[in-house]
CSV table of C-alpha atoms in Angstrom, one decimal:
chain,number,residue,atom,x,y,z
A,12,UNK,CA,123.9,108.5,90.0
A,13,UNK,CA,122.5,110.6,93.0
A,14,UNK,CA,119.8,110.9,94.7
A,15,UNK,CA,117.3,112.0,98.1
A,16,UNK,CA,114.5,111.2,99.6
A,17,UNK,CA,113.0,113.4,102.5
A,18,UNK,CA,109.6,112.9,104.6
A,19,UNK,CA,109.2,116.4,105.8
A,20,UNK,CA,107.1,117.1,109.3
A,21,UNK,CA,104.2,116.8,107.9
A,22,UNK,CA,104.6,113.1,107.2
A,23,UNK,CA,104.8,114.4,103.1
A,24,UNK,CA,107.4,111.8,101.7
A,25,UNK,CA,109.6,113.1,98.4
A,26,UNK,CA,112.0,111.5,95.7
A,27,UNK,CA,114.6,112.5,93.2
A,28,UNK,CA,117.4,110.9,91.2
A,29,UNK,CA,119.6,112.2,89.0
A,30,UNK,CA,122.5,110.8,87.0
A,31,UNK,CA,124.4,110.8,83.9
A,32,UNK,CA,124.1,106.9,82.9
A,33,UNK,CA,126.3,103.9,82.3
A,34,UNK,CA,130.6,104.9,81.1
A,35,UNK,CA,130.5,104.3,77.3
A,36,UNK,CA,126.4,104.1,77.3
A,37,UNK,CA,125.4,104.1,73.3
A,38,UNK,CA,123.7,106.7,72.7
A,39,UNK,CA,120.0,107.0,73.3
A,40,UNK,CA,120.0,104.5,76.1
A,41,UNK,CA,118.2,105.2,79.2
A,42,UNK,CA,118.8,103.7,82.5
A,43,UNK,CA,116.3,103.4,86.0
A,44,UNK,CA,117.3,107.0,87.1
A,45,UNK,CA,114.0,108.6,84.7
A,46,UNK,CA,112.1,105.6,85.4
A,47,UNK,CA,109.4,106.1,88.1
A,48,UNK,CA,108.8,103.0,90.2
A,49,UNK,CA,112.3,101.7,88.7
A,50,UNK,CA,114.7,104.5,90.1
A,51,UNK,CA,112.5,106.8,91.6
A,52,UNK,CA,109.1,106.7,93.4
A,53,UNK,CA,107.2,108.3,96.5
A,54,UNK,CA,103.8,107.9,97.6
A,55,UNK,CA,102.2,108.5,100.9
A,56,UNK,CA,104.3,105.3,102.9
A,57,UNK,CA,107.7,106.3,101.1
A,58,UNK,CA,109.9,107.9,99.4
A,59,UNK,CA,112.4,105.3,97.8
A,60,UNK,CA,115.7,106.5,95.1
A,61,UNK,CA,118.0,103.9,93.7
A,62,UNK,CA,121.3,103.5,91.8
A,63,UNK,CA,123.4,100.7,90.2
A,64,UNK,CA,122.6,98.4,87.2
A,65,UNK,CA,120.1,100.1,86.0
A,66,UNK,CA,119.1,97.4,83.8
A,67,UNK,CA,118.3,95.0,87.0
A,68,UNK,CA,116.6,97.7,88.7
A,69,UNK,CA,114.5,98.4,85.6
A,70,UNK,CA,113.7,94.6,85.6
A,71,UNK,CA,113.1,94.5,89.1
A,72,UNK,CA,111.0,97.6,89.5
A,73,UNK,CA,113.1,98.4,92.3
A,74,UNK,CA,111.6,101.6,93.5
A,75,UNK,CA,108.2,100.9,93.9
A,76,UNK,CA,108.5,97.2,95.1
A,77,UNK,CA,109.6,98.6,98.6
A,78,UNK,CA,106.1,100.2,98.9
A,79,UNK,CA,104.4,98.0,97.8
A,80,UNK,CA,105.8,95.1,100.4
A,81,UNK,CA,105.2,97.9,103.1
A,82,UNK,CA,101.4,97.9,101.3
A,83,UNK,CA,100.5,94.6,100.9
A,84,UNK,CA,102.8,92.5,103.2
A,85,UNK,CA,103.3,95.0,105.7
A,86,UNK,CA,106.9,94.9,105.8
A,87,UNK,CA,108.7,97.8,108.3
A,88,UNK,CA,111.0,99.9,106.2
A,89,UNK,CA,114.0,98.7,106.7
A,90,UNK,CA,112.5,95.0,106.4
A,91,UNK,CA,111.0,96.4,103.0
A,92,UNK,CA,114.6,97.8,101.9
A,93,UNK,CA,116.2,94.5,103.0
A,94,UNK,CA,113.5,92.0,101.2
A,95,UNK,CA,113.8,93.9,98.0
A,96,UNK,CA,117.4,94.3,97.7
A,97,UNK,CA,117.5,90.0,98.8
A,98,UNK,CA,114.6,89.4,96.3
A,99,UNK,CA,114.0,91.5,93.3
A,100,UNK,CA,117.4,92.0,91.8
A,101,UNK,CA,118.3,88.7,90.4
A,102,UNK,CA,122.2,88.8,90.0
A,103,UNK,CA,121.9,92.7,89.8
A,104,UNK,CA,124.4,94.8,92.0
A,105,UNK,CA,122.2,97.9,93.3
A,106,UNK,CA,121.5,99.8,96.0
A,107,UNK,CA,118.6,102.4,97.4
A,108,UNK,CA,117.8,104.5,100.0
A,109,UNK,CA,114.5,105.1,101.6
A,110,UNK,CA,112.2,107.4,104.0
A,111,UNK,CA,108.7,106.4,105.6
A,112,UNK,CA,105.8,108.9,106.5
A,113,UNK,CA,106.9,107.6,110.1
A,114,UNK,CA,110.1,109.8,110.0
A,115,UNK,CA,111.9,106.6,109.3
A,116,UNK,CA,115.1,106.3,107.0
A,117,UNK,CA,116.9,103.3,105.4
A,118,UNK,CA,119.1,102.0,103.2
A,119,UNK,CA,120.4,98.7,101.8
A,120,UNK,CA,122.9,97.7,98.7
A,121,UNK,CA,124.3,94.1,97.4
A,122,UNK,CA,127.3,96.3,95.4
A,123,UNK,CA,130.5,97.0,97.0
A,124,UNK,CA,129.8,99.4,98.6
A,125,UNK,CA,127.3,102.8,98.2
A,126,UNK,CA,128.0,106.4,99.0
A,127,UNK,CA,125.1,107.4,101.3
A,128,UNK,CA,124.2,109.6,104.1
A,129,UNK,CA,120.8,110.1,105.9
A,130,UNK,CA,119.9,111.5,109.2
A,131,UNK,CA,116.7,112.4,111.1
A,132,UNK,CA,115.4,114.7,113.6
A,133,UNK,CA,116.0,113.2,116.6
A,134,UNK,CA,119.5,114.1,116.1
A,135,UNK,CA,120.8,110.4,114.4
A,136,UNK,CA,123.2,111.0,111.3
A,137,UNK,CA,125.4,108.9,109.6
A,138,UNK,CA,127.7,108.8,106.6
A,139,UNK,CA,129.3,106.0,105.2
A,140,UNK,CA,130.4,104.2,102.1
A,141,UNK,CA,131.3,100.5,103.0
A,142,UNK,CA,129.4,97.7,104.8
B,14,UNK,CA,103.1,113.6,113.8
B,15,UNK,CA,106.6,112.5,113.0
B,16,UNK,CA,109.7,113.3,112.9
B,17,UNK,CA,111.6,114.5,109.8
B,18,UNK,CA,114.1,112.8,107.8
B,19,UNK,CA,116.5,112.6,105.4
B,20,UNK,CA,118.8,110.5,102.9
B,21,UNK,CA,121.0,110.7,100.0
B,22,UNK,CA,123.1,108.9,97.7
B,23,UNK,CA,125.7,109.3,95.3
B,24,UNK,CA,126.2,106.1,93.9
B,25,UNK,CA,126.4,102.1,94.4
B,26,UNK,CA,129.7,100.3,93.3
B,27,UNK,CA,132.5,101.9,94.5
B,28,UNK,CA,136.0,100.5,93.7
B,29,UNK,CA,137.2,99.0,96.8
B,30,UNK,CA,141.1,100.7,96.1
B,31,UNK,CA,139.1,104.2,96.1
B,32,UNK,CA,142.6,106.2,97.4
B,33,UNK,CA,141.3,107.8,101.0
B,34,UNK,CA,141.3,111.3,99.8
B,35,UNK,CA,138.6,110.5,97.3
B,36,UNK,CA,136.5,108.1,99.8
B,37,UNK,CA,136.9,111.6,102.5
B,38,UNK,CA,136.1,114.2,99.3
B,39,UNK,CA,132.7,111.8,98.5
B,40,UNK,CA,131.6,112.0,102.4
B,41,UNK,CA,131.7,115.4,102.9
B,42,UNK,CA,129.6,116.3,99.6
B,43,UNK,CA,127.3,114.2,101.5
B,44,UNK,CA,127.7,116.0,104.5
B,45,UNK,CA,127.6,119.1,103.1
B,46,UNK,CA,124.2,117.9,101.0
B,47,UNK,CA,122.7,116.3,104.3
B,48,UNK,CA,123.3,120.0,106.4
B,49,UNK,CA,121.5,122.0,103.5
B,50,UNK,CA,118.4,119.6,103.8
B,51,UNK,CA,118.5,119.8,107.4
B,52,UNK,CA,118.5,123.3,107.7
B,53,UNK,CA,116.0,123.7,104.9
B,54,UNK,CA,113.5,121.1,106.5
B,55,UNK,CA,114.3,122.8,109.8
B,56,UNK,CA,112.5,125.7,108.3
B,57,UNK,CA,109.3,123.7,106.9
B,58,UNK,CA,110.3,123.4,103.5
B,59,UNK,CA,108.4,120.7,102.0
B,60,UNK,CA,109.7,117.2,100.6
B,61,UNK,CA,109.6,118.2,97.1
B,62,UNK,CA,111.4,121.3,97.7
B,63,UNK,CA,113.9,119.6,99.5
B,64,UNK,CA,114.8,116.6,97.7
B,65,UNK,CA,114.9,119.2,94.5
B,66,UNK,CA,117.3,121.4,96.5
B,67,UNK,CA,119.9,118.5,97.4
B,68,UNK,CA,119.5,117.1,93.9
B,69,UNK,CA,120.7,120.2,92.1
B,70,UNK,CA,124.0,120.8,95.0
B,71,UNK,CA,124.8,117.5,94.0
B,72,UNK,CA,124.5,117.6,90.2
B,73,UNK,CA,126.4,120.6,90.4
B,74,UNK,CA,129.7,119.1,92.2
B,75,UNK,CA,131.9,117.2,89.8
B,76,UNK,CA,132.4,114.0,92.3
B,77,UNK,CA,129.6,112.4,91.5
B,78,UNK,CA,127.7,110.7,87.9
B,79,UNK,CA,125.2,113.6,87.7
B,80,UNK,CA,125.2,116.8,85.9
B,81,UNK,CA,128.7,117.9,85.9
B,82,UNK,CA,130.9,115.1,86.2
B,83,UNK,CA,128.3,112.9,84.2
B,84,UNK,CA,129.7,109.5,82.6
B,85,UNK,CA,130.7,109.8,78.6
B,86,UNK,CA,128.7,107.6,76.5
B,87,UNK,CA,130.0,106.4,73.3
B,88,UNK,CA,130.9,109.6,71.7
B,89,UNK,CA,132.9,111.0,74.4
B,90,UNK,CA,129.5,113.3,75.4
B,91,UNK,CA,127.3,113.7,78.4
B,92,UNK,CA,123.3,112.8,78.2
B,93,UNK,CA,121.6,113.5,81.3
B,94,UNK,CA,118.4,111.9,82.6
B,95,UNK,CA,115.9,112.7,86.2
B,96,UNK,CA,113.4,112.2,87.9
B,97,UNK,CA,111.3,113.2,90.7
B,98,UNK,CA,108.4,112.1,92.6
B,99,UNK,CA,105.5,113.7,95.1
B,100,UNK,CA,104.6,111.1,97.6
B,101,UNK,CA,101.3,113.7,98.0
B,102,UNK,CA,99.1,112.9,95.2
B,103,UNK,CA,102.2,111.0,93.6
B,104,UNK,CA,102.8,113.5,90.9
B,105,UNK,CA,105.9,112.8,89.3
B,106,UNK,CA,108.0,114.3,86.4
B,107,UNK,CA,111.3,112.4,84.3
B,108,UNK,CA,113.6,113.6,81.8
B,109,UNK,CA,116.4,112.0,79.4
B,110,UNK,CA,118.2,112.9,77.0
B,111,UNK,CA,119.5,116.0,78.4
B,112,UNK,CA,123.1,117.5,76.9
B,113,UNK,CA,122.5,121.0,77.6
B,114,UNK,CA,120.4,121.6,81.0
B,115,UNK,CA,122.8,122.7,84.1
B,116,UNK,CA,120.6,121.0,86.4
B,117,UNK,CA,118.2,117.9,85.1
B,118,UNK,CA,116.4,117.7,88.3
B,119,UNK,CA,115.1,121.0,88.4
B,120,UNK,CA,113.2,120.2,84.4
B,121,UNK,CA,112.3,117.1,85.8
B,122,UNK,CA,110.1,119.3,88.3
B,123,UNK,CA,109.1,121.5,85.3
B,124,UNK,CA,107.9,118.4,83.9
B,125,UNK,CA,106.0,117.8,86.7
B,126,UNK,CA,104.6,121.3,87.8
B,127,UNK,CA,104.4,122.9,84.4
B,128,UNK,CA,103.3,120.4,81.8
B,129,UNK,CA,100.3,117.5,81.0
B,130,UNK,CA,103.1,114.8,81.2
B,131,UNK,CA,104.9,113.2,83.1
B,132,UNK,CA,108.2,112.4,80.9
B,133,UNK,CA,109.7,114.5,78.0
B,134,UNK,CA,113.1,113.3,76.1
B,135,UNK,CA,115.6,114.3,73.6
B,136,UNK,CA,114.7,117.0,71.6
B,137,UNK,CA,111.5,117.8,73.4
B,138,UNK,CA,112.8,117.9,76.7
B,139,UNK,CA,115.5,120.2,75.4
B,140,UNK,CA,112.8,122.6,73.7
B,141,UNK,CA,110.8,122.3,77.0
B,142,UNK,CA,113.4,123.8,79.0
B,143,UNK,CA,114.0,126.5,76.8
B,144,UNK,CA,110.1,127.3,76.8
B,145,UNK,CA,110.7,127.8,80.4
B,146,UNK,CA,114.0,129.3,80.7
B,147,UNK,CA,115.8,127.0,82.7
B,148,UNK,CA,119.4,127.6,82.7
B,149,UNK,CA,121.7,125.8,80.4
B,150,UNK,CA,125.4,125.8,79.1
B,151,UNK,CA,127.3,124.4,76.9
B,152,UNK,CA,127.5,119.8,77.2
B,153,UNK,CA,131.6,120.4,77.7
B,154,UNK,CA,130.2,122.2,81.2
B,155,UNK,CA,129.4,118.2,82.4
B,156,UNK,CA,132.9,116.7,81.1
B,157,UNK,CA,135.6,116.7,83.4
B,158,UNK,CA,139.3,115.4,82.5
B,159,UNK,CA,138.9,112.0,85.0
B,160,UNK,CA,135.9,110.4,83.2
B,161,UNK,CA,137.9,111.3,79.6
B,162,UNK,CA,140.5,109.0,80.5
B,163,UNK,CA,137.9,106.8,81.8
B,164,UNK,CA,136.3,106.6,78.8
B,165,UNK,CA,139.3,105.8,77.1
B,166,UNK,CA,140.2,102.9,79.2
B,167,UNK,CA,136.3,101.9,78.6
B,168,UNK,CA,137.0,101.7,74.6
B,169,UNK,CA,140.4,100.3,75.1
B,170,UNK,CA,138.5,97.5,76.9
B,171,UNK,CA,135.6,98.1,73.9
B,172,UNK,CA,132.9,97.4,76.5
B,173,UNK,CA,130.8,99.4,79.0
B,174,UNK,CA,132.3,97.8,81.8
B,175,UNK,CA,132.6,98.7,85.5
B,176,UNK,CA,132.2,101.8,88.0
B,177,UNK,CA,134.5,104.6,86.5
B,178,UNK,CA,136.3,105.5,89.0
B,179,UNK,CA,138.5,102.7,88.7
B,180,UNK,CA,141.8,103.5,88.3
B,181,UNK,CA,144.1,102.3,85.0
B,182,UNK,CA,146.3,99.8,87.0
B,183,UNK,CA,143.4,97.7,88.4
B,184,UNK,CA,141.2,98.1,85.2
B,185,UNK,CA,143.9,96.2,83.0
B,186,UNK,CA,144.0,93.6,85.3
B,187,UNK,CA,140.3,93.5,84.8
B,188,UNK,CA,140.8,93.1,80.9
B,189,UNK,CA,141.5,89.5,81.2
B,190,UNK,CA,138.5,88.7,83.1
B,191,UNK,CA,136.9,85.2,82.6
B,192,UNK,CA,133.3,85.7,80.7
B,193,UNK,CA,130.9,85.7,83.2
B,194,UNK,CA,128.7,83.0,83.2
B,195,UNK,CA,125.9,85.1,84.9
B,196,UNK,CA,123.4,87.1,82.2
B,197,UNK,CA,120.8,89.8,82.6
B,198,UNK,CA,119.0,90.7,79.2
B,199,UNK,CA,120.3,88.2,77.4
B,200,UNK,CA,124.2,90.1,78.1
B,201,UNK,CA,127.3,88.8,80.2
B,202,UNK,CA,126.4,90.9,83.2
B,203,UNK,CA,129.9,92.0,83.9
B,204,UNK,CA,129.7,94.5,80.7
B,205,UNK,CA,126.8,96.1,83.4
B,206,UNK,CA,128.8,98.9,85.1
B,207,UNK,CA,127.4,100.1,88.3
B,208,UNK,CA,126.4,103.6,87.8
């Protein structure tokens, strides 16, 4: 699975995942990646794309749970990422990154490990795959 | 007003014997994908044009589960799925299905931009995107020689398990593992691979 969120300069957040499913998937079975508000969502707080089990992430509605802490609890962005990766994926391994209309960017994951990179315009970039 | 910024992923579960050359091959795809939506948001391209953009540069590398290099199911063949979502009125368009389109994201946008709905699968998504010309090939395009063998080793193993970039020597290990006691839809969870 891939993915990208972007908030763009006009505070405009964005989402997209893409991915081509679980190794020996039966047929016909879809994962979180199509799912909006499972593996993809954006509204105008976020921008959120996830990856991993997809059937946890399904369950948990992964995606949209991180706005809708930022909504209703008003939770940061990284707080949001970090509640919802604790909270909402039972004994799902998942992971997700996330943007905020603020020009924020986050991440979190409970799998070994995630390939992710983000960066912002004040110059901060980072890529990593580990802890 | 803000700043800009920017994230992307290609992946959660990675197998902690990953050889180096692989773990430096996946960070510079990211690289690579972070600079082209730097530069693009650099020059006021929206979001949604963005996140689109990245999408389809990483679908079309082989390193990752998306587009080419797509996990096998069952029959050894590649179905694709997408989605993407406008934080701006959040209009949003999905696909699944997909064995022939070169890059899912961009029908996912079609689905989006160009049609009443929000998610079109299977057949219909395939008829959309030849109603609007999107490029496609042919579904051995998406199969690349590494996830063959790892689908072998996944039907050796007759389950679904695990991230597939695990080499042979530490999946047979694997093939004793205890049952897990854990469950998530009524399933041992260890048959759940990370994607």
């Amino acid at each position: 699975t891939v993915g990208c969120v972007v908030v763009d300069s006009q505070g405009h957040c964005a989402a997209a995942t893409s991915t081509g499913g679980l190794l020996n998937k039966r047929t016909g079975r879809i994962g979180d990646s199509p799912l909006i508000g499972a593996g993809t969502y954006a509204c105008d707080l976020c921008g959120v794309s996830c990856t991993g089990e997809g059937e946890a992430i399904i369950r948990g509605t992964l995606a949209r749970e991180v706005g809708a802490v930022m909504e209703y609890k008003g939770l940061g962005l990284q707080e949001a990422v970090d509640f919802v990766i604790k909270e909402r994926l039972d004994e799902g391994k998942a992971g997700l990154i996330a943007v905020s209309k603020t020009g924020e960017v986050a991440y979190g994951f409970n799998s070994v490990g995630m390939f992710r990179g983000c960066a912002t315009e004040n110059g901060f970039m980072e890529v990593g795959i580990w802890d | 007003m803000a700043g800009w910024a920017i994230a992307v992923h290609g992946g959660a579960g990675v197998d902690p014997n990953l050889p180096t050359e692989r773990q430096e091959q996946a960070k510079q795809l990211l690289t690579r994908c972070l600079n082209l939506g730097i530069e693009a948001l650099r020059s006021s391209v929206s979001a949604i044009d963005v996140v689109e953009l990245v999408v389809r540069e990483l679908e079309s590398d082989p390193l990752f589960n998306s587009g080419r290099g797509s996990a096998l199911n069952e029959n050894g063949t590649v179905e694709m799925e997408a989605s993407i979502m406008d934080g701006s009125g959040r209009r949003c368009g999905a696909v699944s299905g997909l064995t022939t389109v070169k890059n899912p994201i961009s029908l996912a946008r079609l689905v989006m931009d160009k049609s009443p709905h929000s998610y079109l699968a299977f057949s219909g998504a395939e008829k959309f995107a030849r109603q609007m010309g999107v490029e496609t090939v042919e579904n051995d395009y998406f199969i690349t020689q590494d996830n063959v063998e790892m689908l072998k080793l996944a039907k050796e193993a007759d389950s679904i398990v695990f991230d597939y970039r695990i080499p042979k020597a530490s999946y047979e290990s694997c093939g004793t593992q205890v049952e897990s006691p854990i469950k998530m839809n009524g399933l041992p969870i260890n048959i759940y691979a990370p994607e």
